[in-house]
mmCIF file of C-alpha atoms and ligand atoms in Angstrom:
data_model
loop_
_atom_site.group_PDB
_atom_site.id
_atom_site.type_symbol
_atom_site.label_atom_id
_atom_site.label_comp_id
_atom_site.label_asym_id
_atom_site.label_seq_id
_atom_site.Cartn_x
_atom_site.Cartn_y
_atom_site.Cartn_z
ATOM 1 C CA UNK A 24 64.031 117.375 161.345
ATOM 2 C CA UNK A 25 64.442 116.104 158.132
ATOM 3 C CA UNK A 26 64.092 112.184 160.103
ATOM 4 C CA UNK A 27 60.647 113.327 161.459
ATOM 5 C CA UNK A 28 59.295 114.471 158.356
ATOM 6 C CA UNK A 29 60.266 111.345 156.706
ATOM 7 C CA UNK A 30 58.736 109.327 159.762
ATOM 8 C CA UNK A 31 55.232 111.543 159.972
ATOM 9 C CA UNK A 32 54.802 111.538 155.652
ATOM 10 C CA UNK A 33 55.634 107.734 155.503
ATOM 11 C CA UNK A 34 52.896 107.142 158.352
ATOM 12 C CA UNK A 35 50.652 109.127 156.528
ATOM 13 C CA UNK A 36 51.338 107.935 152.808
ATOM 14 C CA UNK A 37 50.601 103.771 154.002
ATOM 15 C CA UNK A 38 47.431 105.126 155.816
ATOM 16 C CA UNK A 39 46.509 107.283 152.657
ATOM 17 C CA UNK A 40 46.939 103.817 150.583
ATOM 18 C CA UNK A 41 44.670 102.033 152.405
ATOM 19 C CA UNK A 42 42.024 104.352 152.475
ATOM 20 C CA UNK A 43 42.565 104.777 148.462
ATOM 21 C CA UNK A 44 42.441 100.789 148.221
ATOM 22 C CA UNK A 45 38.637 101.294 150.119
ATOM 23 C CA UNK A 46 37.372 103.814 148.262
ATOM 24 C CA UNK A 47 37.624 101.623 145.385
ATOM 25 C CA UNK A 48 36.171 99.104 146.622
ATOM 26 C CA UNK A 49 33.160 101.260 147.570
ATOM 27 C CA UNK A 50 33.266 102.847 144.399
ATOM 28 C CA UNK A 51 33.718 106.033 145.745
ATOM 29 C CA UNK A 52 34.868 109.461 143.963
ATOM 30 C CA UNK A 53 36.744 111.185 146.684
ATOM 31 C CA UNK A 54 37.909 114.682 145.931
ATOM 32 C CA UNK A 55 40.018 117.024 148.199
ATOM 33 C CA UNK A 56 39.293 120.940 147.899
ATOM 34 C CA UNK A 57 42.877 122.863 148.654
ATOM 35 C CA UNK A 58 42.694 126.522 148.777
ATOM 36 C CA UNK A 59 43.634 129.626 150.546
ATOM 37 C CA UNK A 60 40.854 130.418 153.280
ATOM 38 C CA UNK A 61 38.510 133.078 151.355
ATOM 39 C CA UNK A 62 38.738 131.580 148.063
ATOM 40 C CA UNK A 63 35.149 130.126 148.486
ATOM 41 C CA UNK A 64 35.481 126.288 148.891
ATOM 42 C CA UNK A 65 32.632 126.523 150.817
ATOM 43 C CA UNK A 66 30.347 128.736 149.154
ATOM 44 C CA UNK A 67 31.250 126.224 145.938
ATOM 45 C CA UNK A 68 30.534 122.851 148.025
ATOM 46 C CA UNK A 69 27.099 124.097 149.204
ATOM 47 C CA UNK A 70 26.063 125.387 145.681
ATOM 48 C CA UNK A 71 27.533 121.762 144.143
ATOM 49 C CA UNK A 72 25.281 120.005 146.884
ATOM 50 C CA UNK A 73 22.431 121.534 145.952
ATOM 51 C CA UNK A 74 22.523 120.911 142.392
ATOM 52 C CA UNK A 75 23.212 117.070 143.414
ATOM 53 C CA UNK A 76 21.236 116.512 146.289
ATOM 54 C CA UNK A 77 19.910 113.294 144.580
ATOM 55 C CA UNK A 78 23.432 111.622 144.379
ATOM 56 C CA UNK A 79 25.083 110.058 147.115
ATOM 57 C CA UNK A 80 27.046 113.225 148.318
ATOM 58 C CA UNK A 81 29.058 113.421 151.707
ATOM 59 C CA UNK A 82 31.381 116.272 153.018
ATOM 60 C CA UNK A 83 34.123 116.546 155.431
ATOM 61 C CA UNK A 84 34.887 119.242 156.215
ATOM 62 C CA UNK A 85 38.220 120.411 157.921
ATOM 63 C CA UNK A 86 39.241 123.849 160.054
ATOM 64 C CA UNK A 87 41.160 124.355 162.643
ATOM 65 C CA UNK A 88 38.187 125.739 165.039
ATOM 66 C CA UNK A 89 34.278 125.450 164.869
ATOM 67 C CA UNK A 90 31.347 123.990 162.847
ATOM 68 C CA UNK A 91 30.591 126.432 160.633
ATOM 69 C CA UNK A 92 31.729 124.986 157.477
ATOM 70 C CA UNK A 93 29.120 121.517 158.470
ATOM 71 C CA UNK A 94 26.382 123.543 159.466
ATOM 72 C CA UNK A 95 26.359 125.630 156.155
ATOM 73 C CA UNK A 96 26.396 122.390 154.185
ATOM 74 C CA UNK A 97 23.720 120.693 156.309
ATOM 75 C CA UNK A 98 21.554 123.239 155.752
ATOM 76 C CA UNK A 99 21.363 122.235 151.802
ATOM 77 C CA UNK A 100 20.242 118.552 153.116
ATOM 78 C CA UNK A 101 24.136 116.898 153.227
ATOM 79 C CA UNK A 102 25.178 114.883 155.358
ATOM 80 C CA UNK A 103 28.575 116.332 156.817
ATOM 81 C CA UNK A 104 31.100 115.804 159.296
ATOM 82 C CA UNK A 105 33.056 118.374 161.090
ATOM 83 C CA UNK A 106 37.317 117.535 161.849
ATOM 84 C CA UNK A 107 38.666 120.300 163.841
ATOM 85 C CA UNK A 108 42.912 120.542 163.302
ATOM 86 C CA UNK A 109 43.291 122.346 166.355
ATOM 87 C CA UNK A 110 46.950 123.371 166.055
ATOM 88 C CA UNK A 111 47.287 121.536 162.948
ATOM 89 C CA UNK A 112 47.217 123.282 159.317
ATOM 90 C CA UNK A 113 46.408 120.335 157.245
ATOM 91 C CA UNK A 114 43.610 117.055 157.332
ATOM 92 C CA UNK A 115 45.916 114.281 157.346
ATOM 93 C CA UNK A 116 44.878 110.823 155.871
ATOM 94 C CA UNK A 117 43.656 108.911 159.444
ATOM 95 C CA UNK A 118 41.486 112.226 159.647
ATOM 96 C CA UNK A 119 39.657 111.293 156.756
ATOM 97 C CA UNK A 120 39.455 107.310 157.986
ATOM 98 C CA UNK A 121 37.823 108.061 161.422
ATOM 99 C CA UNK A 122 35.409 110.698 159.545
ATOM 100 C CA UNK A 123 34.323 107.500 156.848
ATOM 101 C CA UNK A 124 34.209 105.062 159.501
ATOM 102 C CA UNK A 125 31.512 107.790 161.215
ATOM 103 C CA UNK A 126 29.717 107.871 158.601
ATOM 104 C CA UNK A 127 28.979 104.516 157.671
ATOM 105 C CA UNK A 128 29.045 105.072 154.143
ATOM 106 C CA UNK A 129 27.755 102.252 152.082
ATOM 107 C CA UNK A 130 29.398 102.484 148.898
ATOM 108 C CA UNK A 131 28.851 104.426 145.891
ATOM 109 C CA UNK A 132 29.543 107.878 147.585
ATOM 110 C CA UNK A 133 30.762 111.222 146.239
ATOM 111 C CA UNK A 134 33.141 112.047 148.808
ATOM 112 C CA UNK A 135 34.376 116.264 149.124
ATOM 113 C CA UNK A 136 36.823 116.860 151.676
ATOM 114 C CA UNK A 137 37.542 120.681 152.319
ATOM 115 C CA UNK A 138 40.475 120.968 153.430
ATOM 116 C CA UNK A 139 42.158 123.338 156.088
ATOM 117 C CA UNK A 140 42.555 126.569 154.303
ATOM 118 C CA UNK A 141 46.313 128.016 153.397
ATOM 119 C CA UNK A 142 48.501 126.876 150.163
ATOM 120 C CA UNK A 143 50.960 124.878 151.718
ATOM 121 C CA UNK A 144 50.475 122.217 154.227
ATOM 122 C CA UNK A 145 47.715 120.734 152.367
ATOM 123 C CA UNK A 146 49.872 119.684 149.335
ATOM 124 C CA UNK A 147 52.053 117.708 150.846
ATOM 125 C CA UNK A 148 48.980 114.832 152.602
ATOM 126 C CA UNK A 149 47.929 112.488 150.612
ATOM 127 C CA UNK A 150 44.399 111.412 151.987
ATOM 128 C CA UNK A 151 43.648 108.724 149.470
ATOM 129 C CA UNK A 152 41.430 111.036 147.296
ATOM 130 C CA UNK A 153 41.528 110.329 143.378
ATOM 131 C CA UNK A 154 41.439 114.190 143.192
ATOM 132 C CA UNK A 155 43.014 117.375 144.565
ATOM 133 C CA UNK A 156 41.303 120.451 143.111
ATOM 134 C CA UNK A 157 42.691 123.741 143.897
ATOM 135 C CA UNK A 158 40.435 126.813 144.196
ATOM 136 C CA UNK A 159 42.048 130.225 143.379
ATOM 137 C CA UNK A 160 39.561 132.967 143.541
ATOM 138 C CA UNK A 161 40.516 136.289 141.444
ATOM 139 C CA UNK A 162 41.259 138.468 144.163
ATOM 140 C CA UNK A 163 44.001 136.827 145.158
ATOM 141 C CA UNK A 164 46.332 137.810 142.317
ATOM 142 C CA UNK A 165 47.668 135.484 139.348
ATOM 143 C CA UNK A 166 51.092 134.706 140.728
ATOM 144 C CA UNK A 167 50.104 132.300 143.449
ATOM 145 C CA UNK A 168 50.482 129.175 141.129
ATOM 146 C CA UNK A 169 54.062 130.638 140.900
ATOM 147 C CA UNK A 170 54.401 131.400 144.496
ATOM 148 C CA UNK A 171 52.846 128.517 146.238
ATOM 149 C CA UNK A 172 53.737 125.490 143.385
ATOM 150 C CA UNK A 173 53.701 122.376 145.202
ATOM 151 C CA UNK A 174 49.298 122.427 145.226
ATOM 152 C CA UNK A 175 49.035 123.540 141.832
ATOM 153 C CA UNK A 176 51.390 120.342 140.969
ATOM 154 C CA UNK A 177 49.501 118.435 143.000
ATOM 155 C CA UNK A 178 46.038 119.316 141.869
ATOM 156 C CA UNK A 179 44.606 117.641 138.551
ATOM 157 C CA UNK A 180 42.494 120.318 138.470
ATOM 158 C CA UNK A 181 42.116 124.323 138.990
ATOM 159 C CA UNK A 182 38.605 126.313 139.530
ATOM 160 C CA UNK A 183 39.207 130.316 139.117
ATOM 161 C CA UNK A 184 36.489 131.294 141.384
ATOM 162 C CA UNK A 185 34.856 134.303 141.930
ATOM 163 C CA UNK A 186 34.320 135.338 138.027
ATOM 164 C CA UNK A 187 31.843 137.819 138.891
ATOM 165 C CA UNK A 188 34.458 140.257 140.399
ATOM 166 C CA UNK A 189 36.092 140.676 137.010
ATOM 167 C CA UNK A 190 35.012 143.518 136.341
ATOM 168 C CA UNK A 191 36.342 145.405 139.691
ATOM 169 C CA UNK A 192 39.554 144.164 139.182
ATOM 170 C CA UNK A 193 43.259 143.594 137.424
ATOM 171 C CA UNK A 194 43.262 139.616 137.213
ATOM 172 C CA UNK A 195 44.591 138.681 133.957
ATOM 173 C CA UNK A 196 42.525 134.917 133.824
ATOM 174 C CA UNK A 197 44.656 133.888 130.707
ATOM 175 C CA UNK A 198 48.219 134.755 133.039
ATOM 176 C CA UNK A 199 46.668 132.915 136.259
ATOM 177 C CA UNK A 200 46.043 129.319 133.924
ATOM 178 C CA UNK A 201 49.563 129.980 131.711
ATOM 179 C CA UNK A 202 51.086 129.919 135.900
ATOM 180 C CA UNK A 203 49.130 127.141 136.450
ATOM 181 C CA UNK A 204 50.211 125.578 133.364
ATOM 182 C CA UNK A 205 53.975 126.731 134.277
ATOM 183 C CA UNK A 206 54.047 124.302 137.390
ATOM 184 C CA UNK A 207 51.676 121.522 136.324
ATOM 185 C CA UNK A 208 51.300 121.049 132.580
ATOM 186 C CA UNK A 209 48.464 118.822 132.816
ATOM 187 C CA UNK A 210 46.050 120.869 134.849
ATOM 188 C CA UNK A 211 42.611 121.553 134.027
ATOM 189 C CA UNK A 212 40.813 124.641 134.200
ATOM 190 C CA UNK A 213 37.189 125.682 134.888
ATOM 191 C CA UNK A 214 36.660 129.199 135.472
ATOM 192 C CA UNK A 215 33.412 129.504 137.844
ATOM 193 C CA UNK A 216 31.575 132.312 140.476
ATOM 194 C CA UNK A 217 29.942 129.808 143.721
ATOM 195 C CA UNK A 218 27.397 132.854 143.585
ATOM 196 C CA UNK A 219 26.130 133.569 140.275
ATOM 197 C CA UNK A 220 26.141 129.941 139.265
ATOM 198 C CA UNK A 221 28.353 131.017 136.255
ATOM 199 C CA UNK A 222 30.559 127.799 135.121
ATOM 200 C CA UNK A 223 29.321 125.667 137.828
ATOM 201 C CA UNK A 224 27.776 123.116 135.077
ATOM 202 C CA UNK A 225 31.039 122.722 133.478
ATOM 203 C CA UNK A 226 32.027 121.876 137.086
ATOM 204 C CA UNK A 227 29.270 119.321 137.850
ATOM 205 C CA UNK A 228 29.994 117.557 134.601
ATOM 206 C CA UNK A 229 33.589 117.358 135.432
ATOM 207 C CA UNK A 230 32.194 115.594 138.469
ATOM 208 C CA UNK A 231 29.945 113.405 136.774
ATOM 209 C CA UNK A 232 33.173 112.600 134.317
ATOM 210 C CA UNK A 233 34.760 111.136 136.613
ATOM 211 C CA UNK A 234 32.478 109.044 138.500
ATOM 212 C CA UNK A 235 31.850 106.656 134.976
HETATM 213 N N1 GDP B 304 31.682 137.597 144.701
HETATM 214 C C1 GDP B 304 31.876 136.343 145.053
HETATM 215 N N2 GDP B 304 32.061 136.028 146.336
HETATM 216 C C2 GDP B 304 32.252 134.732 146.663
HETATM 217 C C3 GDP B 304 32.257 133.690 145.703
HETATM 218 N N3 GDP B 304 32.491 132.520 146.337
HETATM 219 C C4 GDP B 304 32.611 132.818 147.639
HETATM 220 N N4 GDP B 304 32.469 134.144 147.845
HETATM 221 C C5 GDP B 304 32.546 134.856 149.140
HETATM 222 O O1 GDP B 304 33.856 134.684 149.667
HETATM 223 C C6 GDP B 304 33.809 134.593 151.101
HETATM 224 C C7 GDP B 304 34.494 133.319 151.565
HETATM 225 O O2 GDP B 304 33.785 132.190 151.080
HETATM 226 P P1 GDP B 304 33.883 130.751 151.742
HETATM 227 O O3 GDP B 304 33.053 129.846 150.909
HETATM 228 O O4 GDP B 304 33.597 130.799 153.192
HETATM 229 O O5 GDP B 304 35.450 130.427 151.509
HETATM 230 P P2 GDP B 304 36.352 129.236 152.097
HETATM 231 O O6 GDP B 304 37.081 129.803 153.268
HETATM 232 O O7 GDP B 304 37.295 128.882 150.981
HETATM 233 O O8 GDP B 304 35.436 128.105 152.444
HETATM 234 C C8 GDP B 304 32.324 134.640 151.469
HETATM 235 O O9 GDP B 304 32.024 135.956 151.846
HETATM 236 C C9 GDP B 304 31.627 134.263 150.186
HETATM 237 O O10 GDP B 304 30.328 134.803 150.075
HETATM 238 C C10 GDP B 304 32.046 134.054 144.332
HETATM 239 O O11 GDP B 304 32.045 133.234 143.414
HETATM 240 N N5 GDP B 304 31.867 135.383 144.080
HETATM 241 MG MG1 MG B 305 35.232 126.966 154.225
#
């Protein structure tokens, strides 16, 4: 087991190199949404679309069944490209190279992969992204940082979706980031709600940060 793992990763890691070694030299920001399923990576990614439809801004978008996730982000004028895991839980980095060779990006691109939903798999394949960003919304309780550490370690940065809810709920927001903080000292933190629009600036300019 532990021989396979070591085979499948070390496949995956030179494939994730090369594709990081292209996106620099397309000048592309590449960022990789990790999340439970439910925690509104795509609710986010459409609203984010929308307020940048003038910048270069691709998707790929990853589930183990269907289109749905494409089709919601065509509809806000994206281009996007649909990988289907089957089986799999996880995009894994050649994924990501057949979906930019489909493409035919030309350089210059803002790249958001959303990845298979579930807190595990994901954290472990590197794609060659700059970024992973982990979305917790608030009704999934403040622990999961604690529970599920390997993403939060992985992920520069944390969104707390699904502000609005506060109100109906017990979700400490200051216990949730001091997790956070627990497994990954470093990580940001932008609290936002995909559907009021609340935060979702700070979010964009995070973006924008880190294209200079
Ligand atoms: N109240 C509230 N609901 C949200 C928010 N973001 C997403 N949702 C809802 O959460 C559900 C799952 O969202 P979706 O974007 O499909 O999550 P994904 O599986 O992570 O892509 C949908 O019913 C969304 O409308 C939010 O900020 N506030
Ligand atoms: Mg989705």
């Amino acid at each position: 087991m532990v021989q396979i793992e070591q085979d499948i990763l070390g496949k995956n890691d030179a494939i994730a190199q090369e594709n990081r070694l292209k996106f620099a030299m397309n000048k592309q920001l590449v960022v990789n949404l990790v999340s439970s399923p439910g925690s509104g990576k795509t609710t986010l990614l459409t609203e984010t679309c929308r307020r940048l439809a003038a910048d270069k801004v691709v998707v790929i978008e990853g589930d183990q069944e269907t289109a749905n996730d494409a089709d919601r982000i065509r509809e806000t004028g994206v281009r996007a490209i649909q990988v289907n895991t089957g089986k799999g839980c996880h995009l894994d980095a050649a994924m990501i190279a057949s979906a930019c060779e489909r493409l035919e990006l030309d350089g210059g691109d803002l790249i958001f992969i959303e990845n298979v939903g579930n807190l595990v798999c994901p954290a472990g394949f590197d794609l060659g992204e700059r970024h992973k960003i982990a979305i917790l919304s608030v009704t999934e309780g403040e622990d999961k940082p604690l529970k599920y550490p390997d993403m939060f370690a992985a992920s520069s940065l944390m969104l707390v979706n699904k502000v609005d809810l506060l109100p109906h709920l017990k979700f400490d927001v200051q216990l949730c980031i001091d997790n956070a903080r627990k497994v990954n000292p470093d990580i940001e933190v932008i609290c936002v709600s995909a559907t009021t629009g609340e935060g979702v600036p700070e979010w964009i300019d995070w973006l924008q940060s880190q294209r200079k």
